[in-house]
PDB file of C-alpha atoms and ligand atoms in Angstrom:
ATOM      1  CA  UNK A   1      -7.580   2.778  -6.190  1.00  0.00           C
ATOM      2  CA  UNK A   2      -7.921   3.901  -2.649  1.00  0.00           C
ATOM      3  CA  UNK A   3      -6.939   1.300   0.328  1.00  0.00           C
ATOM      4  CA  UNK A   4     -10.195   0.203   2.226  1.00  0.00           C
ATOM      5  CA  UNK A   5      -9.736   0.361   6.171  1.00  0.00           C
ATOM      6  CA  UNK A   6     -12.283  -1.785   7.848  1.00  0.00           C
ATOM      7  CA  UNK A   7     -13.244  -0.102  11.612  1.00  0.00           C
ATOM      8  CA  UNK A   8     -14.351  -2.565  14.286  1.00  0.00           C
ATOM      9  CA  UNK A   9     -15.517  -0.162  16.509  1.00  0.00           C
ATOM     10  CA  UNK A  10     -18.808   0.095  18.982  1.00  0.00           C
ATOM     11  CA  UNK A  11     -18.442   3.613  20.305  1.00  0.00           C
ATOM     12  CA  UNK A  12     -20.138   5.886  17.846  1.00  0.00           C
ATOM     13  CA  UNK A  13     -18.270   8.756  18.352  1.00  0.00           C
ATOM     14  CA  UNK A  14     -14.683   7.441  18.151  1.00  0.00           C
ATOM     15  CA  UNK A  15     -15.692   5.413  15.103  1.00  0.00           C
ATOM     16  CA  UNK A  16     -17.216   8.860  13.154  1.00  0.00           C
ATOM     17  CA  UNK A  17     -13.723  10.498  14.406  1.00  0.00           C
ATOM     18  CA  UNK A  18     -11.639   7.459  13.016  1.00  0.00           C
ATOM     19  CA  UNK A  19     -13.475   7.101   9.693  1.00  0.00           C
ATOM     20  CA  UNK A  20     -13.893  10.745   8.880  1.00  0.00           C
ATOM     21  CA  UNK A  21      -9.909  11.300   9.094  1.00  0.00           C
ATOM     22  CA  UNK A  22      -8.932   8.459   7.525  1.00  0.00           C
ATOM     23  CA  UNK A  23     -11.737   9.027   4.461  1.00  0.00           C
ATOM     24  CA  UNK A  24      -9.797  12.786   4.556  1.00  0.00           C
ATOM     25  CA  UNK A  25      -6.185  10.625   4.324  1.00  0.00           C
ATOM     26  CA  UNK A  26      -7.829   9.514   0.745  1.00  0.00           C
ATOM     27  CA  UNK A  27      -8.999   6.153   2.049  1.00  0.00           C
ATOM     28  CA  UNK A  28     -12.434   4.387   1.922  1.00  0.00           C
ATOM     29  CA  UNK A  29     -14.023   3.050   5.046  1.00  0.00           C
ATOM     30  CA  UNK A  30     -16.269   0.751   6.467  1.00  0.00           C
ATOM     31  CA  UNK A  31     -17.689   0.836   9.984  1.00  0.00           C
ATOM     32  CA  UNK A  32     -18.883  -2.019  11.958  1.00  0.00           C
ATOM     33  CA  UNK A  33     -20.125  -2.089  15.400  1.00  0.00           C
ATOM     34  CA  UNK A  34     -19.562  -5.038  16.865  1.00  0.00           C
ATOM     35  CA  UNK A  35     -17.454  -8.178  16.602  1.00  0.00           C
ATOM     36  CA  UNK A  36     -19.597 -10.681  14.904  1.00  0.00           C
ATOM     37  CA  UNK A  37     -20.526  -7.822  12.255  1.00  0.00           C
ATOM     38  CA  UNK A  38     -16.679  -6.792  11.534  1.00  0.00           C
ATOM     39  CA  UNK A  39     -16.133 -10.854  11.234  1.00  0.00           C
ATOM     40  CA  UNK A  40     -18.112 -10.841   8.236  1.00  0.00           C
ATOM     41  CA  UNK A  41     -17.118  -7.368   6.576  1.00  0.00           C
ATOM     42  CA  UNK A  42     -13.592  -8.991   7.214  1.00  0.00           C
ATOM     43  CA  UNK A  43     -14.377 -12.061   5.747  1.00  0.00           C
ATOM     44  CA  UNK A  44     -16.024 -10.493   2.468  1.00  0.00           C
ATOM     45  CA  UNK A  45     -12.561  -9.754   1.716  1.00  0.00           C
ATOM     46  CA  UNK A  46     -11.059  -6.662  -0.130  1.00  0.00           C
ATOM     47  CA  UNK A  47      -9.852  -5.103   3.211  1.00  0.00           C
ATOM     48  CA  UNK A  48      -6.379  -3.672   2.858  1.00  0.00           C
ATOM     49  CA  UNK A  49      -5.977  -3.075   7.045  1.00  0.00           C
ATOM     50  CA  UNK A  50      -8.304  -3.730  10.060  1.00  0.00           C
ATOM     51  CA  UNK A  51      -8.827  -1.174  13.041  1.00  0.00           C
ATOM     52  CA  UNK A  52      -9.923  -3.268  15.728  1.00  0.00           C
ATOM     53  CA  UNK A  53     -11.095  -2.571  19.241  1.00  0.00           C
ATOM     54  CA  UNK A  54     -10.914  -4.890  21.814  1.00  0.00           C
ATOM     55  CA  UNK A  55     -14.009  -4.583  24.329  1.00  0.00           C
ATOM     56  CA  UNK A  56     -16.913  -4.750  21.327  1.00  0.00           C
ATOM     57  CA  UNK A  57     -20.545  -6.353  21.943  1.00  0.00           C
ATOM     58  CA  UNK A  58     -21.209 -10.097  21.458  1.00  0.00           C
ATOM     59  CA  UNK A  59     -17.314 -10.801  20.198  1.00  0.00           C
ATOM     60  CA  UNK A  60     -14.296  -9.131  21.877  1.00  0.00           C
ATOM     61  CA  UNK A  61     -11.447  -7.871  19.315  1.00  0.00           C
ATOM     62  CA  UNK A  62      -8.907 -10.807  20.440  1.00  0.00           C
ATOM     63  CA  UNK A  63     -11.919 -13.298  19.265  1.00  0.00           C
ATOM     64  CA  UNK A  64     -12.158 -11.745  15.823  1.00  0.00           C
ATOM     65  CA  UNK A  65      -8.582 -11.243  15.736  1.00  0.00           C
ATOM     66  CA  UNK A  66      -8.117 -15.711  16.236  1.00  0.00           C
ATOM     67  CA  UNK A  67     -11.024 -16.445  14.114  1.00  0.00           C
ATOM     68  CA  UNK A  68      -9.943 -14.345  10.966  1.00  0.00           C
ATOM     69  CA  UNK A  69      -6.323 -15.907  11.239  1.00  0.00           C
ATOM     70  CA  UNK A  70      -7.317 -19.500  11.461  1.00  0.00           C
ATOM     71  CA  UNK A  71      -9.398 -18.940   8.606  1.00  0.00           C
ATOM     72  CA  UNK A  72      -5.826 -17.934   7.032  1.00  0.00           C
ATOM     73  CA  UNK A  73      -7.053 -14.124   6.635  1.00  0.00           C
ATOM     74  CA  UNK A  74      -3.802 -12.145   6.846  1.00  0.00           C
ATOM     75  CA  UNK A  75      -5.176  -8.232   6.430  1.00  0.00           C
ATOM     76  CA  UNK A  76      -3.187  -6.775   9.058  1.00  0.00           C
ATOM     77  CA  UNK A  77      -4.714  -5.801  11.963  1.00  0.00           C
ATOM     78  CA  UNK A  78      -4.220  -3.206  14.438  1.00  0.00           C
ATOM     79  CA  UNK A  79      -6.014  -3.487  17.988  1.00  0.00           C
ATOM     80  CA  UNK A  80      -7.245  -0.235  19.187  1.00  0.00           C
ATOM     81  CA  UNK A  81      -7.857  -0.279  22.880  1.00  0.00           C
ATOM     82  CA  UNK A  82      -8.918   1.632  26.097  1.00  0.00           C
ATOM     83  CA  UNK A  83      -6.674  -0.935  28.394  1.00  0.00           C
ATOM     84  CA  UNK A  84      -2.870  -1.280  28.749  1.00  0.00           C
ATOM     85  CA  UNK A  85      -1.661  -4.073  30.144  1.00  0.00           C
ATOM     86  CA  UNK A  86       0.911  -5.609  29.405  1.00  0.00           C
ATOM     87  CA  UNK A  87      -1.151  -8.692  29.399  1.00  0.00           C
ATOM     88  CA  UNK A  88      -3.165  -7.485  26.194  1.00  0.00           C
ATOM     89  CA  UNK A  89      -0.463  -6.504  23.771  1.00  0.00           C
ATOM     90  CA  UNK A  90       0.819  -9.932  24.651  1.00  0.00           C
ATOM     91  CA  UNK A  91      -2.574 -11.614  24.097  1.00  0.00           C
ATOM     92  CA  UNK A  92      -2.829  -9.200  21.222  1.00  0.00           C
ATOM     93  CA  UNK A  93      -0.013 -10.192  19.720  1.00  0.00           C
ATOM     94  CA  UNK A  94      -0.331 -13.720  20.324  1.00  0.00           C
ATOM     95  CA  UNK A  95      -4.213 -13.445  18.716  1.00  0.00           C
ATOM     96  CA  UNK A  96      -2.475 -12.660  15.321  1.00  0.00           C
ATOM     97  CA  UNK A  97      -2.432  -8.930  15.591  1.00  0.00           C
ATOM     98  CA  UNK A  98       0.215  -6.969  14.132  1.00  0.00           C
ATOM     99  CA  UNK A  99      -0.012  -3.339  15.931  1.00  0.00           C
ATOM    100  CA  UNK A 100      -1.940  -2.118  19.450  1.00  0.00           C
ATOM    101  CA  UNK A 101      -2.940   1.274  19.892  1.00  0.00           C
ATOM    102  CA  UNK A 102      -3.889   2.400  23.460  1.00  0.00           C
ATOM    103  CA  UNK A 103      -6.819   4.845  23.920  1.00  0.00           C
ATOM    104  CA  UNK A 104      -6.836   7.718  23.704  1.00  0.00           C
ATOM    105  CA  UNK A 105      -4.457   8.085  20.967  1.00  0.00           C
ATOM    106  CA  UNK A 106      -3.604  11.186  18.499  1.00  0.00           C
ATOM    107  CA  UNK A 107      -4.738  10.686  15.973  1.00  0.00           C
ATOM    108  CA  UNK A 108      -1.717  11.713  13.872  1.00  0.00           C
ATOM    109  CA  UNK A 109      -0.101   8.541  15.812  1.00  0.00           C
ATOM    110  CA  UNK A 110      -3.316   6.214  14.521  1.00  0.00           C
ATOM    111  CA  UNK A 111      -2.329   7.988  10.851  1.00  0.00           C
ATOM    112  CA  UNK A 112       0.952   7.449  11.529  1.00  0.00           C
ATOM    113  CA  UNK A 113       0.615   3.512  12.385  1.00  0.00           C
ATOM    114  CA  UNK A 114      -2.150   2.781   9.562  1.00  0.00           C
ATOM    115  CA  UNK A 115       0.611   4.443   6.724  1.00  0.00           C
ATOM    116  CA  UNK A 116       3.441   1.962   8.303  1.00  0.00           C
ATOM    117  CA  UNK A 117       1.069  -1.416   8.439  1.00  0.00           C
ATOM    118  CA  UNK A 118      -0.008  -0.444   4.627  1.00  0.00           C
ATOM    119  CA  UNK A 119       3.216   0.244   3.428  1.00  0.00           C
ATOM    120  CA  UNK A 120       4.762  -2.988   5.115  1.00  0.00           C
ATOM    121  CA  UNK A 121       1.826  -5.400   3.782  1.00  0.00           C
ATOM    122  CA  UNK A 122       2.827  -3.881   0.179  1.00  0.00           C
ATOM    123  CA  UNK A 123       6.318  -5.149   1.131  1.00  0.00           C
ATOM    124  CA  UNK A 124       5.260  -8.097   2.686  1.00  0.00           C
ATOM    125  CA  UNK A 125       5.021 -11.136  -0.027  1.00  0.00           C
ATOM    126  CA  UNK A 126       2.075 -13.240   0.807  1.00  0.00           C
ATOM    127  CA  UNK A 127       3.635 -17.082   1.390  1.00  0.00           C
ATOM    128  CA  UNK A 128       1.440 -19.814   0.367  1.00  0.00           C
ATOM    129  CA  UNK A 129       1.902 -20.799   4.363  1.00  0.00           C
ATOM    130  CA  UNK A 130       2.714 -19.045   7.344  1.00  0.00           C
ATOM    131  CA  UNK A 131       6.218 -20.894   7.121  1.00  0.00           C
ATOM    132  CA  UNK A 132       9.358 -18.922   6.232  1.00  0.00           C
ATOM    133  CA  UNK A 133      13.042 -20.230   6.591  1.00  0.00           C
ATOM    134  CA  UNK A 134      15.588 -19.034   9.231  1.00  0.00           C
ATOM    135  CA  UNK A 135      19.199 -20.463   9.145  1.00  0.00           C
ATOM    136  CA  UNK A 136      18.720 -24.150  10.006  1.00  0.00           C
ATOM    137  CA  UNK A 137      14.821 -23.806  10.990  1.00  0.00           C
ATOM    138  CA  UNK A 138      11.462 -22.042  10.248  1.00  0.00           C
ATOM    139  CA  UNK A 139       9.187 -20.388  11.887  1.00  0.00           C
ATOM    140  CA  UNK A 140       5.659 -20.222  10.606  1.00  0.00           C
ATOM    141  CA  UNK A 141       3.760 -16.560  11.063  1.00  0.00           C
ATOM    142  CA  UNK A 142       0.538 -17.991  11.487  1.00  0.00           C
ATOM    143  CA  UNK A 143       0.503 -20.418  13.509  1.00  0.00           C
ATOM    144  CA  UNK A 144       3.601 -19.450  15.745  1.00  0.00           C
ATOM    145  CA  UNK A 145       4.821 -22.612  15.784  1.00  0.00           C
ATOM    146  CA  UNK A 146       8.601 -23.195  15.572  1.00  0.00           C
ATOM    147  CA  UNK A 147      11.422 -25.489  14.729  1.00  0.00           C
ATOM    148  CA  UNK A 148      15.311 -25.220  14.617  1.00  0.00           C
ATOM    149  CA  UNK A 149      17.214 -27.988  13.222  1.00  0.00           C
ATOM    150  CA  UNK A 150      16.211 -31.406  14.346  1.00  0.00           C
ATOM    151  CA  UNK A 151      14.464 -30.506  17.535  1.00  0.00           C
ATOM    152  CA  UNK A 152      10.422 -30.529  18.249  1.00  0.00           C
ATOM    153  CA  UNK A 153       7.832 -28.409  16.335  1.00  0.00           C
ATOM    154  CA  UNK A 154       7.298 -25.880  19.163  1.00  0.00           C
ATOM    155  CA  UNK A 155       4.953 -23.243  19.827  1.00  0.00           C
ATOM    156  CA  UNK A 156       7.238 -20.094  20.331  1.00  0.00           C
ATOM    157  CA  UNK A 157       7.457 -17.932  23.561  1.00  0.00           C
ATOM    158  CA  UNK A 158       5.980 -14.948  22.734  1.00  0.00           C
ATOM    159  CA  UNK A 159       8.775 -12.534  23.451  1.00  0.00           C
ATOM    160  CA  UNK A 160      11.043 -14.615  21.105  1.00  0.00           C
ATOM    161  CA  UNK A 161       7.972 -15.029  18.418  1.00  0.00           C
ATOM    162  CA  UNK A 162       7.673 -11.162  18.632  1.00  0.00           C
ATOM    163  CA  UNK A 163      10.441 -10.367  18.066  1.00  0.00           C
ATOM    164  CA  UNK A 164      11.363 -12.852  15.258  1.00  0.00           C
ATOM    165  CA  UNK A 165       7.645 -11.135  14.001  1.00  0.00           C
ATOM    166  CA  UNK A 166       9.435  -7.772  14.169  1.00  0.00           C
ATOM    167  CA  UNK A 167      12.231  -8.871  12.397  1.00  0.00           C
ATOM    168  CA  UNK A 168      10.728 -10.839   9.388  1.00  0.00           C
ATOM    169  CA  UNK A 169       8.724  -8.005   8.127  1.00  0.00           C
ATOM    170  CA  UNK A 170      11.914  -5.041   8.562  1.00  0.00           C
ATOM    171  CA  UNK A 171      12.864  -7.405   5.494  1.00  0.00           C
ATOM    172  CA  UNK A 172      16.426  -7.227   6.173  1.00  0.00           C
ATOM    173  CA  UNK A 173      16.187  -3.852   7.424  1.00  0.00           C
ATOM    174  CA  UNK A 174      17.677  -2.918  10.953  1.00  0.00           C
ATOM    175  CA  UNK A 175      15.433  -2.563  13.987  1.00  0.00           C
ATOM    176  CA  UNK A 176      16.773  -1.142  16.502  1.00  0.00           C
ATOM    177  CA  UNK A 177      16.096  -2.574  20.755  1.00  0.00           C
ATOM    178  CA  UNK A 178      14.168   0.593  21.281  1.00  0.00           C
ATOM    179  CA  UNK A 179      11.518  -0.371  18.693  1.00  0.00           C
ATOM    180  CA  UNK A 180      12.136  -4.358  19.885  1.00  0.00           C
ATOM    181  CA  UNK A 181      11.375  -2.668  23.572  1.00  0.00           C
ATOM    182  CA  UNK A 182       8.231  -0.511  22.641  1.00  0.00           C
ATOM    183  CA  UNK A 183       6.788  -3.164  20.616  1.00  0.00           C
ATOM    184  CA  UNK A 184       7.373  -6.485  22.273  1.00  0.00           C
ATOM    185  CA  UNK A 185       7.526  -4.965  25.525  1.00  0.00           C
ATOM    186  CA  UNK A 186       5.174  -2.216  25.576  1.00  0.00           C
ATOM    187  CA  UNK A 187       4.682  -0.331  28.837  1.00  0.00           C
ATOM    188  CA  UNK A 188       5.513  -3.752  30.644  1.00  0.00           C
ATOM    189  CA  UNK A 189       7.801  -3.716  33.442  1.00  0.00           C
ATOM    190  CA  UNK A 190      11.337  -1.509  33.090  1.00  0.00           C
ATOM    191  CA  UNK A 191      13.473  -4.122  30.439  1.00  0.00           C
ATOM    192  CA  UNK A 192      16.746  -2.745  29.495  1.00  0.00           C
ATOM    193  CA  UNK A 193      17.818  -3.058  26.197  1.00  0.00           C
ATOM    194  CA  UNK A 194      19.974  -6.298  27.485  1.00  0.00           C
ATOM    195  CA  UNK A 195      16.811  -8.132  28.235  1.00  0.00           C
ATOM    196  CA  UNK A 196      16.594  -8.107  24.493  1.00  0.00           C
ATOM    197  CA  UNK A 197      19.815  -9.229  23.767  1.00  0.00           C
ATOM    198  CA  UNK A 198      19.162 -12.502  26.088  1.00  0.00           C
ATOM    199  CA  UNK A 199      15.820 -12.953  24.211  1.00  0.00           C
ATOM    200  CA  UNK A 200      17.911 -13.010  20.888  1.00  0.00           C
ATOM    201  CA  UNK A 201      20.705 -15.177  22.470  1.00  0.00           C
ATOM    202  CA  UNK A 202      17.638 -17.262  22.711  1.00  0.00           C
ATOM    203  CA  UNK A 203      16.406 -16.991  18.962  1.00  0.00           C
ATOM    204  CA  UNK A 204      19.968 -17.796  17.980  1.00  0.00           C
ATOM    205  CA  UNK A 205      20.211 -21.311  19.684  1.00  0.00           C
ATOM    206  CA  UNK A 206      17.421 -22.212  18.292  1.00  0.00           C
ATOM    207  CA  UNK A 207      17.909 -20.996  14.589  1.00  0.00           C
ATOM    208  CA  UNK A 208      21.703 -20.938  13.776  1.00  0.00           C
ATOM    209  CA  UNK A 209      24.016 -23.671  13.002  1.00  0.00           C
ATOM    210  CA  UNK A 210      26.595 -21.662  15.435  1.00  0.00           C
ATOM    211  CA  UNK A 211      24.673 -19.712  17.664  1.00  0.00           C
ATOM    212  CA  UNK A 212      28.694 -17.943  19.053  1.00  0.00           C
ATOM    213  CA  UNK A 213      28.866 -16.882  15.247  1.00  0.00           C
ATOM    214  CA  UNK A 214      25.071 -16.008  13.971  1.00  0.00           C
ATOM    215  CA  UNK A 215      24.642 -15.483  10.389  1.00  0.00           C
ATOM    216  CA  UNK A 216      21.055 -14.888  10.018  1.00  0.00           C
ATOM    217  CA  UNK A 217      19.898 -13.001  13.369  1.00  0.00           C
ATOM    218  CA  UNK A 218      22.549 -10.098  13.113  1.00  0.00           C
ATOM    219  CA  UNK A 219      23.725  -7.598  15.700  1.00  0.00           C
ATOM    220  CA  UNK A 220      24.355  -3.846  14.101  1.00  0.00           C
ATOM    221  CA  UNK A 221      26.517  -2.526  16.792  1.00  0.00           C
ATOM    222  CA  UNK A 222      24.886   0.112  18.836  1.00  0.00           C
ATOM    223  CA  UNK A 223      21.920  -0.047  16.989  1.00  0.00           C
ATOM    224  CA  UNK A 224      20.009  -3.211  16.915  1.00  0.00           C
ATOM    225  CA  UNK A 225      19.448  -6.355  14.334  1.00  0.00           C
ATOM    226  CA  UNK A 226      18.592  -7.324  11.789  1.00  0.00           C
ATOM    227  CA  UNK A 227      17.607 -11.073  10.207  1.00  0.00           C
ATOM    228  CA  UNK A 228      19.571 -11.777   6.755  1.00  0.00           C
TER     229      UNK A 228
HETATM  230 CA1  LIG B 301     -15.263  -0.655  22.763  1.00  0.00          CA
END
């Protein structure tokens, strides 16, 4: 059966240029125009993956994005946008989202990026909660809250929760800084593939029984990590 790709989308022509080469990819799709609209074809369920802009009438994409996930929907969502600051993929990420794409894209990226989210929600199993373990805490997806060991129930920053996010779904897989950099970081600022390091230095205290010798958050030399 082919995977339905819902299209938030209020500019007619990039939403006839989405659909028709994703409907050529083999897929079905379903357009909606504005937020409040794509809310409910979201909601009526058997959506595989979300396209989502941000500036839409009535409802920005950010909006939809937070509703849908405290209502516990977890179709992944990519944002499709025409701004790129580093502020939105933050606030994108932190609204539940699980990709950003900055307009205009090529379309072979968009095709690209849909393939990846689909193949990674097959992957992904679907947790009764948002909570999954790491070494002596948990984090829970959803909700972004955090704790390790004994210590409070916090809300994670959302470097560290991004890249935990990033982690988690590789499924034991490596992911290398560069891909930490391009999609925690985005076009923000000029980090060095150190600043990730600290941010998993970080992750470690907070997760491992002995943050000096880590044995869930690993480092694959000259590479990147990956989360056993
Ligand atoms: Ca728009």
């Amino acid at each position: 059966m082919s995977r339905r790709i819902l299209v938030v989308e209020d500019e007619p022509r990039i939403a006839a240029l989405v659909c028709d080469n994703l409907e050529a990819e083999g897929y079905r799709t379903i357009h909606a125009a504005d937020g409040p609209s794509g809310l409910r074809e979201a909601r009526a369920g058997g959506i595989d993956l979300i396209l989502l802009d941000v500036m839409l009438p009535e409802m920005d994409g950010f909006e939809v994005c937070r509703a849908l996930r405290r209502e516990g929907v977890r179709t992944p969502i990519l944002f499709l946008t025409a701004r790129d600051l580093p502020h939105d993929r933050v606030q994108g990420l932190m609204a539940g989202g699980d990709d950003y794409l900055v307009k205009p894209f090529h379309l072979d990226e968009l095709l690209a990026r849909v393939h990846a989210l689909l193949r990674r929600s097959d992957w992904a199993e679907a947790p009764a909660e948002g909570k999954i373990r790491i070494g002596r805490g948990w984090v829970d997806l959803v909700t972004r809250e955090a704790q390790g060991g004994d210590g409070p129930v916090e809300t994670l920053p959302a470097k560290e929760f991004g890249i935990l996010k990033l982690l988690i779904e590789a499924r034991g897989a490596v992911v290398s800084r560069n891909e930490i950099l391009d999609r925690v970081w985005g076009g923000e600022a000029f980090p060095t593939p150190r600043t990730v390091d600290n941010f998993v230095v970080r992750l470690r205290r907070r997760f491992e029984e002995d943050p000096a010798a880590p044995r869930h958050i690993l480092t694959v030399r000259g590479v990147g990590y990956r989360l056993k």
